[in-house]
Amino acid sequence: MNYADFYRRSIDAPEQFWDDEAALIDWNTPYTQVLDYSHPPFAKWFVGGQTNLCHNAVDRWCATQGDKPALIAISTETNTERTYSFNELRAEVERCAAMMLALGVGRGDRVLIYMPMIAEAAFAMLACARIGAVHSVVFGGFAANSLASRIDDAKPVLVVSADAGSRNGKAIPYKPLLDEAIALASAKPAHVLLVDRGLAAMSRVDGRDVDYATLRAGHLDARVPVTWLESNEPSYILYTSGTTGKPKGVQRDVGGYAVALASSMKYNFCAKAGETFFATSDIGWVVGHSYIVYGPLIAGMATIMYEGLPICPDPGIWWSIVAKHQVTRMFSAPTAIRVLRKQPPEFMRRHDLSSLRALYLAGEPLDETTSQWIADELGVPIIDNYWQTETGWPILSIAKGVEDVPTRLGSPGVAMYGYQVKLLNESTGAECGPNEKGVVVIEGPLPPGCMQTVYGDDQRFVDTYWSTFDGRTVYSTFDWGVRDADGYYFILGRTDDVINVAGHRLGTREIEESISSHPNVSEVAVVGVADKIRTQQAVAFAIVKDASRIATEEGRSALEREIMGVVDRQLGPVARPSRVYFVPTLPKTRSGKLLRRSIQAICEGRSAGDLTAIEDPASLQQIQRALEN
Ligand code: AMP
C-alpha cells in the first residue's frame, strides 16, 4: 500500500479510517459514533462502544493460543526467568484482580503501582484494566517527594509495591520510600499490597499493608470476569514533567488506546501473533505501558520484561535474550545503544541474531553515528520514532507495515497516520516552509490513543497544550523541528524547560524546587547540557546563603554532595544533577526571569545569545568562571 495515500485518508476521512482500524480489537458492544469532537480540544473516540484492554491483551488470545508464551519475565538481578503462557497470565491477572476487589478496589478507583520490573507489576496493571480500576504507575527510580505528589493527585485507594528493586546486584529498598511518601501525602491509601522478594527487610503497618503471596494464596482459583468499559472511561494516569514543579497526570481512555496500539503494532511494528517483542524500557515510562505491556499482548505477541542493566552480567545480555527467545522486534533508546557501542563488539557478535527483523529507537534524538553503527552491527532496519507520554504512540516514524519507505539519517521520519502534524512559526503562528524551523504542533482532534485530559484538571489540559491560530486549534508538542521538502521531520530540542536525560523527561523546575529545599541554598537554576551518551545531563548553579561553606574546595565538594543527596532523597537518583556549581548571582531578565537558555549556551560553549534583556551581564561571566574552576 502507498503510505502517502494511507496517511491522506487518515487525515481527510478520519472517521472512516479509524472505523476500519477499530476492527483490529474485540468490542463487547459496538460504538455508536466513531468520533465526537463537539467540545474541542476534547476528542471522544468510539463513543458508546464497550471493550476492555485486559480482554484484548489476554483473554482474547487464550482462545486461540492459550499455551503460547505471553509474558517472559527475565531478571539478571535475581537470576530468574519465568515464562507465562496466555492462559497462565490470565490466571495470574484474575488472582490479582480478585485480590484488588477483596481490598475494596472498584471501577474508576485509582491504584498506584510503584514496582520494579517484575511480572507482578504487569499482573497489577492488567488486573486494574480488567476490573476498570485506573492504574498510575510511578517509575521505581522516583523517591518519596515525587511519589507523594503523585499520591496526592491520584488519590489511590491501593498502592501495589515491593520490598525492593535491584540495580547491579544491589537491593534498592522501595518500602521506606513508600512509607515516607505516604506520610508526606494527605491522601492516604487504604491498603498497600506488597510483593516480597526477600531482597530487603520491610516493616509493615497493621491493617494497611498486605502481603501479595499470602493474599494470592487465598485467590488461587479466582475467576474475575472482565468489566466492559465504555470506550472513553479512563484506563490509566501516567505522570510526566512539564514546566511547573507539579507533574501532570496524562489520562488515557480505553477503546481509543486499544485501537491505536493495535494499529501501531500492525503498521509500525509489523507485529505477528506468536512472535516475541522485546522493549527494553521500564513500566514507569510510556514506552513500558504501550510497548512492554499492552501493545505486544494486544497483537498476540509474547513480550519480554527485563529487570537489569544492559551490560550485566556482560554487554551481550540483551542479544542473548534476543537469540534465546527468538525476538523479532526490539525497541530501545539511543542512550542504551550508545552505551553498548562503547563495549567490545564480540559480546554482541557471539549471539545468533537472525530472528531479529528491526530495531526501533525512541525517546531522544538518534544521532547518525549511533544509528549507522547499530545498523551495521545488526544488519536490520533501525527505525527511529518520535512521540511523547501524551500521545501514547508514535507521531513521527516510518510505518514499514504500510509501505517500505526509506528512513533518513537524523530524522525520526514522516507524520504518522492520524496525526495532522504542522510546523508553526513561534511568533507569528504561520506555517513554516521546507527547512524552516518551527514548533511541532498537531492539529486537533488528536487521534485515538492520545491523552484525553490532564487528570482532574481539564482546564490545565487546555491551557498547557492548546492554542488557536487562524481559527485552528493546535496541540503543541513543545519541540522545535524542521521538515525537509519530502516531509521528513528533524527534531531540534524542546521549546520549554523540560530536559531529556537518557530518554527520561525531567522538569528543570522540579529539580530546582528540590535543591531550593536545602537550607543553605537561596536560589538555583538547573539546565540541560548536551551529553554525548545521555543526550543531556542536568547541571545546577546555586547561590548559597552561607558563603563560608564554599570557601574551600573540600567545602564546595561537601555541599555539592549534600545537595545531590537532597535530590536523590526527594526526587530520586534519576533527577540528580551531574554537577552543582556555586555562583554569586544568576543571569536574569530585568523582569526577574531566569535566563536558563543563556546558561545552557555557556555550558555548551556557545554564544549566550541576545543579551539586551539581561539585568546583570557579569552573572554570565560568573557562570563561565564556575565552569572553569
Ligand atoms: P517523554 O514524554 O518522556 O517520552 O518525552 C517526550 C519527548 O522526548 C519529546 O517531546 C521529545 O523532546 C523527546 N523525544 C522523544 N522521542 C524522540 C525522538 N525519536 N527524537 C527526538 N526527540 C525525541
XYZ file of C-alpha atoms and ligand atoms in Angstrom, residues 286 362-365 384-390 412 477 479 491 494 500 505, ligand 1:
42
model
C 5.065 5.434 28.476
C 12.739 6.398 20.630
C 12.743 8.848 23.483
C 15.559 11.166 22.433
C 17.306 12.241 19.256
C 13.535 5.963 14.894
C 10.187 7.061 16.258
C 9.255 10.319 17.867
C 6.410 10.664 20.330
C 5.573 11.647 23.891
C 3.909 10.399 27.051
C 0.941 12.481 25.969
C 12.584 10.147 13.004
C 4.497 19.146 21.427
C 9.533 20.543 20.455
C 13.594 17.297 15.917
C 12.424 21.327 23.473
C 15.900 14.834 28.317
C 11.890 13.556 30.642
P 8.501 11.510 27.041
O 7.141 12.061 27.176
O 9.184 11.331 28.332
O 8.511 10.284 26.176
O 9.369 12.609 26.284
C 8.950 13.089 25.046
C 9.993 13.997 24.499
O 11.188 13.257 24.214
C 9.600 14.623 23.185
O 8.792 15.761 23.360
C 10.953 14.928 22.572
O 11.505 16.095 23.129
C 11.793 13.744 23.016
N 11.775 12.655 22.019
C 11.060 11.520 22.059
N 11.341 10.732 21.006
C 12.244 11.389 20.252
C 12.914 11.087 19.023
N 12.728 9.946 18.379
N 13.774 12.031 18.546
C 13.977 13.197 19.199
N 13.390 13.516 20.366
C 12.522 12.629 20.897
